[in-house]
Amino acid sequence: MADNKIFAGPRIRRIRNGLSLTQTAMAEELGISPSYLNLIERNQRPLTVQLLLKLSETYQVDLADLQAGRQQGVFSELKAIFSDPLLSGELAGDQELVELADAAPNAAAGVAKLYRAYREQQTRLSDLSQLLAREGRMLGSAGARLPI
């Protein structure tokens, strides 16, 4: 039988921070020690079934939100972004992208949004360059800096 342990430390930390709770306060409400909660938040211990149920009951957490697969779409988009020649040398590998998608999904979504805007501007600049070339005019060296 497959061992499907759930390591959801960053998500637990976001829930706790969103509720403005200390580790001690959350641990007390969950019936665990603060040191155990600390280990969970650092992904050094998986969530137990009992703890998953307690999280759901105490904080109305959707258990599906704690599944690692929920970040797969963000990871895939980040992987595509960082395969762009502009950024290809910036990250060590997939594990760093997984950690970014898991630990900071809003920041990862922001990176994706910025990249999409960058690509849209590149397309617009290319279209403008082609239009000017057809008219016999060229973008000078300032063309790359041309605000569109």
Short mmCIF file of N, CA and C in Angstrom, two decimals:
data_model
loop_
_atom_site.label_atom_id
_atom_site.label_comp_id
_atom_site.label_asym_id
_atom_site.label_seq_id
_atom_site.Cartn_x
_atom_site.Cartn_y
_atom_site.Cartn_z
N MET A 1 0.84 -1.19 0.00
CA MET A 1 0.00 0.00 0.00
C MET A 1 0.88 1.24 0.00
N ALA A 2 0.56 2.22 -0.82
CA ALA A 2 1.35 3.44 -0.93
C ALA A 2 1.23 4.26 0.35
N ASP A 3 2.33 4.88 0.72
CA ASP A 3 2.36 5.71 1.91
C ASP A 3 2.21 7.16 1.47
N ASN A 4 0.99 7.70 1.57
CA ASN A 4 0.69 9.05 1.11
C ASN A 4 0.71 10.02 2.28
N LYS A 5 1.89 10.36 2.74
CA LYS A 5 2.01 11.32 3.83
C LYS A 5 1.79 12.72 3.30
N ILE A 6 1.14 13.54 4.10
CA ILE A 6 0.88 14.92 3.70
C ILE A 6 1.81 15.84 4.49
N PHE A 7 2.71 16.47 3.77
CA PHE A 7 3.58 17.49 4.34
C PHE A 7 3.05 18.83 3.85
N ALA A 8 2.46 19.58 4.74
CA ALA A 8 1.79 20.84 4.36
C ALA A 8 2.22 21.98 5.26
N GLY A 9 3.46 21.96 5.68
CA GLY A 9 3.95 22.97 6.61
C GLY A 9 3.70 24.41 6.21
N PRO A 10 4.10 24.81 5.01
CA PRO A 10 3.87 26.21 4.62
C PRO A 10 2.39 26.58 4.59
N ARG A 11 1.53 25.63 4.22
CA ARG A 11 0.10 25.92 4.20
C ARG A 11 -0.45 26.07 5.62
N ILE A 12 0.04 25.24 6.53
CA ILE A 12 -0.38 25.36 7.94
C ILE A 12 0.08 26.71 8.49
N ARG A 13 1.31 27.09 8.17
CA ARG A 13 1.84 28.38 8.63
C ARG A 13 1.00 29.53 8.08
N ARG A 14 0.60 29.46 6.81
CA ARG A 14 -0.24 30.52 6.23
C ARG A 14 -1.59 30.59 6.94
N ILE A 15 -2.16 29.44 7.25
CA ILE A 15 -3.43 29.43 7.99
C ILE A 15 -3.24 30.09 9.35
N ARG A 16 -2.19 29.69 10.04
CA ARG A 16 -1.92 30.25 11.38
C ARG A 16 -1.69 31.75 11.31
N ASN A 17 -0.85 32.18 10.36
CA ASN A 17 -0.58 33.62 10.24
C ASN A 17 -1.82 34.39 9.83
N GLY A 18 -2.64 33.80 8.97
CA GLY A 18 -3.88 34.44 8.55
C GLY A 18 -4.85 34.64 9.70
N LEU A 19 -4.76 33.79 10.69
CA LEU A 19 -5.61 33.90 11.88
C LEU A 19 -4.93 34.69 13.00
N SER A 20 -3.74 35.19 12.73
CA SER A 20 -2.95 35.95 13.71
C SER A 20 -2.73 35.16 15.00
N LEU A 21 -2.42 33.87 14.83
CA LEU A 21 -2.17 33.01 15.99
C LEU A 21 -0.67 32.76 16.14
N THR A 22 -0.24 32.62 17.37
CA THR A 22 1.13 32.16 17.62
C THR A 22 1.14 30.65 17.47
N GLN A 23 2.33 30.09 17.35
CA GLN A 23 2.43 28.63 17.30
C GLN A 23 1.87 28.03 18.59
N THR A 24 2.15 28.67 19.70
CA THR A 24 1.67 28.17 20.99
C THR A 24 0.15 28.15 21.04
N ALA A 25 -0.48 29.23 20.58
CA ALA A 25 -1.95 29.30 20.62
C ALA A 25 -2.57 28.26 19.69
N MET A 26 -2.03 28.13 18.48
CA MET A 26 -2.59 27.15 17.54
C MET A 26 -2.37 25.74 18.06
N ALA A 27 -1.19 25.47 18.58
CA ALA A 27 -0.89 24.14 19.10
C ALA A 27 -1.86 23.77 20.22
N GLU A 28 -2.14 24.73 21.09
CA GLU A 28 -3.07 24.49 22.20
C GLU A 28 -4.46 24.16 21.66
N GLU A 29 -4.92 24.91 20.66
CA GLU A 29 -6.24 24.66 20.09
C GLU A 29 -6.31 23.31 19.38
N LEU A 30 -5.17 22.86 18.85
CA LEU A 30 -5.14 21.57 18.14
C LEU A 30 -4.83 20.40 19.07
N GLY A 31 -4.44 20.71 20.30
CA GLY A 31 -4.12 19.64 21.25
C GLY A 31 -2.77 18.99 21.00
N ILE A 32 -1.82 19.76 20.47
CA ILE A 32 -0.46 19.27 20.25
C ILE A 32 0.52 20.24 20.89
N SER A 33 1.77 19.84 20.96
CA SER A 33 2.78 20.72 21.56
C SER A 33 3.25 21.75 20.53
N PRO A 34 3.68 22.92 21.00
CA PRO A 34 4.22 23.92 20.08
C PRO A 34 5.43 23.40 19.30
N SER A 35 6.25 22.58 19.93
CA SER A 35 7.42 22.06 19.22
C SER A 35 7.00 21.11 18.09
N TYR A 36 5.93 20.35 18.31
CA TYR A 36 5.43 19.46 17.25
C TYR A 36 4.85 20.28 16.10
N LEU A 37 4.12 21.35 16.41
CA LEU A 37 3.60 22.23 15.37
C LEU A 37 4.75 22.86 14.59
N ASN A 38 5.80 23.23 15.30
CA ASN A 38 6.97 23.80 14.63
C ASN A 38 7.56 22.81 13.63
N LEU A 39 7.67 21.55 14.03
CA LEU A 39 8.18 20.51 13.12
C LEU A 39 7.27 20.33 11.91
N ILE A 40 5.96 20.39 12.14
CA ILE A 40 5.00 20.28 11.03
C ILE A 40 5.18 21.44 10.07
N GLU A 41 5.28 22.66 10.61
CA GLU A 41 5.41 23.84 9.76
C GLU A 41 6.71 23.83 8.95
N ARG A 42 7.72 23.15 9.44
CA ARG A 42 8.99 23.06 8.72
C ARG A 42 9.06 21.79 7.87
N ASN A 43 7.93 21.14 7.68
CA ASN A 43 7.82 19.90 6.89
C ASN A 43 8.74 18.80 7.39
N GLN A 44 8.96 18.76 8.68
CA GLN A 44 9.75 17.68 9.26
C GLN A 44 8.87 16.60 9.86
N ARG A 45 7.58 16.84 9.89
CA ARG A 45 6.60 15.84 10.31
C ARG A 45 5.39 15.96 9.40
N PRO A 46 4.81 14.82 9.01
CA PRO A 46 3.59 14.88 8.19
C PRO A 46 2.37 15.14 9.07
N LEU A 47 1.30 15.53 8.43
CA LEU A 47 0.04 15.69 9.14
C LEU A 47 -0.58 14.32 9.35
N THR A 48 -1.04 14.07 10.55
CA THR A 48 -1.74 12.81 10.83
C THR A 48 -3.21 12.98 10.46
N VAL A 49 -3.91 11.86 10.33
CA VAL A 49 -5.34 11.91 10.02
C VAL A 49 -6.07 12.67 11.12
N GLN A 50 -5.71 12.38 12.38
CA GLN A 50 -6.36 13.05 13.50
C GLN A 50 -6.15 14.57 13.44
N LEU A 51 -4.93 14.98 13.09
CA LEU A 51 -4.64 16.40 13.03
C LEU A 51 -5.35 17.06 11.84
N LEU A 52 -5.44 16.34 10.72
CA LEU A 52 -6.20 16.86 9.58
C LEU A 52 -7.65 17.12 9.96
N LEU A 53 -8.24 16.16 10.66
CA LEU A 53 -9.63 16.31 11.08
C LEU A 53 -9.79 17.46 12.07
N LYS A 54 -8.84 17.59 12.99
CA LYS A 54 -8.89 18.68 13.97
C LYS A 54 -8.74 20.04 13.28
N LEU A 55 -7.84 20.14 12.29
CA LEU A 55 -7.69 21.39 11.53
C LEU A 55 -8.99 21.75 10.83
N SER A 56 -9.62 20.76 10.23
CA SER A 56 -10.87 20.98 9.51
C SER A 56 -11.97 21.44 10.47
N GLU A 57 -12.04 20.79 11.61
CA GLU A 57 -13.07 21.10 12.60
C GLU A 57 -12.83 22.46 13.26
N THR A 58 -11.60 22.73 13.65
CA THR A 58 -11.28 23.95 14.41
C THR A 58 -11.24 25.19 13.54
N TYR A 59 -10.68 25.08 12.34
CA TYR A 59 -10.45 26.26 11.50
C TYR A 59 -11.22 26.22 10.18
N GLN A 60 -12.13 25.27 10.01
CA GLN A 60 -12.90 25.12 8.78
C GLN A 60 -11.98 25.07 7.55
N VAL A 61 -10.89 24.31 7.68
CA VAL A 61 -9.94 24.15 6.59
C VAL A 61 -10.45 23.07 5.65
N ASP A 62 -10.47 23.37 4.36
CA ASP A 62 -10.83 22.37 3.36
C ASP A 62 -9.65 21.42 3.23
N LEU A 63 -9.87 20.15 3.50
CA LEU A 63 -8.77 19.18 3.48
C LEU A 63 -8.11 19.10 2.11
N ALA A 64 -8.86 19.35 1.05
CA ALA A 64 -8.28 19.33 -0.29
C ALA A 64 -7.23 20.43 -0.45
N ASP A 65 -7.38 21.53 0.29
CA ASP A 65 -6.40 22.62 0.21
C ASP A 65 -5.05 22.21 0.77
N LEU A 66 -5.02 21.17 1.56
CA LEU A 66 -3.76 20.73 2.16
C LEU A 66 -3.04 19.70 1.30
N GLN A 67 -3.66 19.26 0.23
CA GLN A 67 -3.03 18.28 -0.64
C GLN A 67 -1.98 18.96 -1.50
N ALA A 68 -0.82 18.34 -1.64
CA ALA A 68 0.29 18.91 -2.40
C ALA A 68 -0.06 19.13 -3.86
N GLY A 69 -0.92 18.33 -4.42
CA GLY A 69 -1.24 18.43 -5.84
C GLY A 69 -1.92 19.73 -6.23
N ARG A 70 -2.43 20.46 -5.26
CA ARG A 70 -3.12 21.71 -5.55
C ARG A 70 -2.17 22.75 -6.14
N GLN A 71 -0.87 22.63 -5.87
CA GLN A 71 0.11 23.60 -6.36
C GLN A 71 0.71 23.16 -7.70
N GLN A 72 0.28 22.02 -8.24
CA GLN A 72 0.87 21.49 -9.46
C GLN A 72 0.76 22.46 -10.63
N GLY A 73 -0.39 23.13 -10.76
CA GLY A 73 -0.56 24.08 -11.86
C GLY A 73 0.40 25.24 -11.76
N VAL A 74 0.59 25.75 -10.55
CA VAL A 74 1.54 26.85 -10.34
C VAL A 74 2.95 26.38 -10.65
N PHE A 75 3.29 25.17 -10.20
CA PHE A 75 4.62 24.62 -10.47
C PHE A 75 4.85 24.51 -11.97
N SER A 76 3.87 23.99 -12.70
CA SER A 76 4.01 23.82 -14.15
C SER A 76 4.22 25.16 -14.84
N GLU A 77 3.49 26.17 -14.40
CA GLU A 77 3.64 27.50 -15.00
C GLU A 77 5.02 28.09 -14.69
N LEU A 78 5.47 27.92 -13.44
CA LEU A 78 6.81 28.41 -13.08
C LEU A 78 7.89 27.69 -13.88
N LYS A 79 7.71 26.40 -14.07
CA LYS A 79 8.70 25.63 -14.85
C LYS A 79 8.79 26.17 -16.27
N ALA A 80 7.64 26.48 -16.87
CA ALA A 80 7.65 27.05 -18.22
C ALA A 80 8.30 28.43 -18.23
N ILE A 81 8.01 29.23 -17.24
CA ILE A 81 8.60 30.58 -17.16
C ILE A 81 10.11 30.50 -17.07
N PHE A 82 10.61 29.66 -16.18
CA PHE A 82 12.05 29.59 -15.95
C PHE A 82 12.78 28.79 -17.02
N SER A 83 12.04 28.26 -17.99
CA SER A 83 12.71 27.64 -19.13
C SER A 83 12.98 28.68 -20.23
N ASP A 84 12.41 29.88 -20.07
CA ASP A 84 12.69 30.97 -21.00
C ASP A 84 14.18 31.29 -20.94
N PRO A 85 14.82 31.48 -22.09
CA PRO A 85 16.26 31.78 -22.09
C PRO A 85 16.64 32.96 -21.19
N LEU A 86 15.74 33.92 -21.04
CA LEU A 86 16.01 35.07 -20.18
C LEU A 86 16.24 34.65 -18.73
N LEU A 87 15.56 33.60 -18.28
CA LEU A 87 15.59 33.19 -16.88
C LEU A 87 16.17 31.81 -16.64
N SER A 88 16.57 31.12 -17.67
CA SER A 88 16.93 29.70 -17.55
C SER A 88 18.05 29.43 -16.55
N GLY A 89 18.96 30.34 -16.33
CA GLY A 89 20.05 30.09 -15.39
C GLY A 89 19.79 30.57 -13.98
N GLU A 90 18.58 31.00 -13.69
CA GLU A 90 18.30 31.64 -12.41
C GLU A 90 17.96 30.69 -11.27
N LEU A 91 17.50 29.48 -11.56
CA LEU A 91 17.11 28.56 -10.49
C LEU A 91 17.89 27.26 -10.57
N ALA A 92 18.06 26.66 -9.41
CA ALA A 92 18.82 25.41 -9.33
C ALA A 92 18.07 24.23 -9.96
N GLY A 93 16.77 24.21 -9.85
CA GLY A 93 16.04 23.08 -10.41
C GLY A 93 14.60 23.02 -9.96
N ASP A 94 13.97 21.89 -10.27
CA ASP A 94 12.55 21.72 -9.99
C ASP A 94 12.22 21.85 -8.51
N GLN A 95 13.09 21.36 -7.64
CA GLN A 95 12.78 21.41 -6.21
C GLN A 95 12.57 22.84 -5.73
N GLU A 96 13.37 23.75 -6.23
CA GLU A 96 13.22 25.15 -5.83
C GLU A 96 11.88 25.71 -6.31
N LEU A 97 11.45 25.30 -7.49
CA LEU A 97 10.16 25.75 -8.01
C LEU A 97 9.01 25.15 -7.19
N VAL A 98 9.14 23.88 -6.82
CA VAL A 98 8.13 23.24 -5.97
C VAL A 98 8.03 23.99 -4.64
N GLU A 99 9.17 24.32 -4.06
CA GLU A 99 9.18 25.03 -2.78
C GLU A 99 8.55 26.41 -2.91
N LEU A 100 8.83 27.12 -4.01
CA LEU A 100 8.23 28.43 -4.23
C LEU A 100 6.72 28.31 -4.38
N ALA A 101 6.27 27.37 -5.19
CA ALA A 101 4.83 27.19 -5.40
C ALA A 101 4.12 26.80 -4.11
N ASP A 102 4.79 26.00 -3.29
CA ASP A 102 4.18 25.52 -2.05
C ASP A 102 4.24 26.56 -0.93
N ALA A 103 5.40 27.17 -0.76
CA ALA A 103 5.60 28.08 0.37
C ALA A 103 5.03 29.47 0.12
N ALA A 104 5.02 29.90 -1.12
CA ALA A 104 4.57 31.26 -1.42
C ALA A 104 3.72 31.28 -2.70
N PRO A 105 2.55 30.67 -2.66
CA PRO A 105 1.75 30.58 -3.89
C PRO A 105 1.34 31.94 -4.44
N ASN A 106 1.10 32.92 -3.58
CA ASN A 106 0.73 34.24 -4.07
C ASN A 106 1.91 34.91 -4.76
N ALA A 107 3.10 34.76 -4.21
CA ALA A 107 4.30 35.30 -4.86
C ALA A 107 4.54 34.59 -6.18
N ALA A 108 4.35 33.28 -6.21
CA ALA A 108 4.53 32.52 -7.45
C ALA A 108 3.53 32.98 -8.50
N ALA A 109 2.29 33.22 -8.09
CA ALA A 109 1.28 33.71 -9.03
C ALA A 109 1.65 35.11 -9.52
N GLY A 110 2.24 35.93 -8.64
CA GLY A 110 2.71 37.25 -9.05
C GLY A 110 3.82 37.17 -10.08
N VAL A 111 4.75 36.24 -9.88
CA VAL A 111 5.83 36.03 -10.86
C VAL A 111 5.22 35.64 -12.20
N ALA A 112 4.25 34.75 -12.18
CA ALA A 112 3.60 34.31 -13.41
C ALA A 112 2.89 35.48 -14.10
N LYS A 113 2.22 36.30 -13.32
CA LYS A 113 1.50 37.45 -13.88
C LYS A 113 2.48 38.45 -14.51
N LEU A 114 3.57 38.72 -13.82
CA LEU A 114 4.60 39.62 -14.38
C LEU A 114 5.18 39.06 -15.66
N TYR A 115 5.42 37.76 -15.69
CA TYR A 115 5.99 37.15 -16.88
C TYR A 115 5.02 37.24 -18.06
N ARG A 116 3.74 36.99 -17.80
CA ARG A 116 2.75 37.10 -18.88
C ARG A 116 2.71 38.53 -19.42
N ALA A 117 2.79 39.53 -18.53
CA ALA A 117 2.80 40.93 -18.97
C ALA A 117 4.06 41.22 -19.78
N TYR A 118 5.19 40.69 -19.34
CA TYR A 118 6.45 40.86 -20.07
C TYR A 118 6.33 40.27 -21.48
N ARG A 119 5.78 39.05 -21.59
CA ARG A 119 5.65 38.41 -22.90
C ARG A 119 4.68 39.20 -23.80
N GLU A 120 3.62 39.72 -23.21
CA GLU A 120 2.67 40.52 -23.99
C GLU A 120 3.36 41.78 -24.53
N GLN A 121 4.16 42.43 -23.70
CA GLN A 121 4.88 43.62 -24.15
C GLN A 121 5.91 43.28 -25.23
N GLN A 122 6.55 42.14 -25.10
CA GLN A 122 7.51 41.70 -26.13
C GLN A 122 6.79 41.51 -27.46
N THR A 123 5.61 40.92 -27.42
CA THR A 123 4.82 40.71 -28.63
C THR A 123 4.41 42.04 -29.24
N ARG A 124 3.96 42.97 -28.41
CA ARG A 124 3.57 44.29 -28.91
C ARG A 124 4.75 45.02 -29.54
N LEU A 125 5.90 44.94 -28.91
CA LEU A 125 7.10 45.59 -29.44
C LEU A 125 7.48 44.98 -30.78
N SER A 126 7.40 43.68 -30.88
CA SER A 126 7.71 43.00 -32.13
C SER A 126 6.73 43.42 -33.23
N ASP A 127 5.44 43.48 -32.89
CA ASP A 127 4.44 43.91 -33.86
C ASP A 127 4.70 45.34 -34.32
N LEU A 128 5.04 46.22 -33.39
CA LEU A 128 5.34 47.61 -33.73
C LEU A 128 6.57 47.69 -34.62
N SER A 129 7.58 46.92 -34.32
CA SER A 129 8.80 46.90 -35.15
C SER A 129 8.48 46.47 -36.57
N GLN A 130 7.65 45.44 -36.71
CA GLN A 130 7.27 44.97 -38.04
C GLN A 130 6.46 46.03 -38.79
N LEU A 131 5.56 46.69 -38.11
CA LEU A 131 4.76 47.75 -38.73
C LEU A 131 5.65 48.88 -39.21
N LEU A 132 6.57 49.32 -38.38
CA LEU A 132 7.48 50.40 -38.76
C LEU A 132 8.39 49.98 -39.91
N ALA A 133 8.82 48.73 -39.91
CA ALA A 133 9.68 48.24 -41.00
C ALA A 133 8.93 48.25 -42.32
N ARG A 134 7.65 47.89 -42.29
CA ARG A 134 6.84 47.92 -43.52
C ARG A 134 6.69 49.35 -44.04
N GLU A 135 6.71 50.31 -43.13
CA GLU A 135 6.59 51.72 -43.52
C GLU A 135 7.95 52.33 -43.84
N GLY A 136 8.98 51.52 -43.78
CA GLY A 136 10.32 52.01 -44.11
C GLY A 136 11.00 52.72 -42.96
N ARG A 137 10.46 52.61 -41.78
CA ARG A 137 11.09 53.22 -40.60
C ARG A 137 11.54 52.09 -39.68
N MET A 138 12.56 52.35 -38.94
CA MET A 138 13.09 51.33 -38.03
C MET A 138 13.10 51.88 -36.61
N LEU A 139 12.94 50.99 -35.66
CA LEU A 139 13.14 51.38 -34.27
C LEU A 139 14.63 51.50 -34.04
N GLY A 140 15.05 52.58 -33.46
CA GLY A 140 16.46 52.75 -33.16
C GLY A 140 16.85 51.92 -31.96
N SER A 141 18.00 52.21 -31.43
CA SER A 141 18.48 51.45 -30.27
C SER A 141 17.57 51.66 -29.07
N ALA A 142 16.78 52.71 -29.10
CA ALA A 142 15.84 52.96 -28.00
C ALA A 142 14.61 52.07 -28.11
N GLY A 143 14.48 51.33 -29.22
CA GLY A 143 13.30 50.51 -29.43
C GLY A 143 13.04 49.50 -28.34
N ALA A 144 14.09 48.95 -27.80
CA ALA A 144 13.92 47.96 -26.74
C ALA A 144 13.37 48.60 -25.48
N ARG A 145 13.55 49.91 -25.35
CA ARG A 145 13.06 50.61 -24.15
C ARG A 145 11.75 51.33 -24.42
N LEU A 146 11.23 51.21 -25.63
CA LEU A 146 10.04 51.93 -26.02
C LEU A 146 8.84 51.50 -25.18
N PRO A 147 8.24 52.41 -24.44
CA PRO A 147 7.05 52.04 -23.67
C PRO A 147 5.86 51.87 -24.59
N ILE A 148 5.12 50.84 -24.36
CA ILE A 148 3.96 50.57 -25.21
C ILE A 148 2.72 50.54 -24.36
#
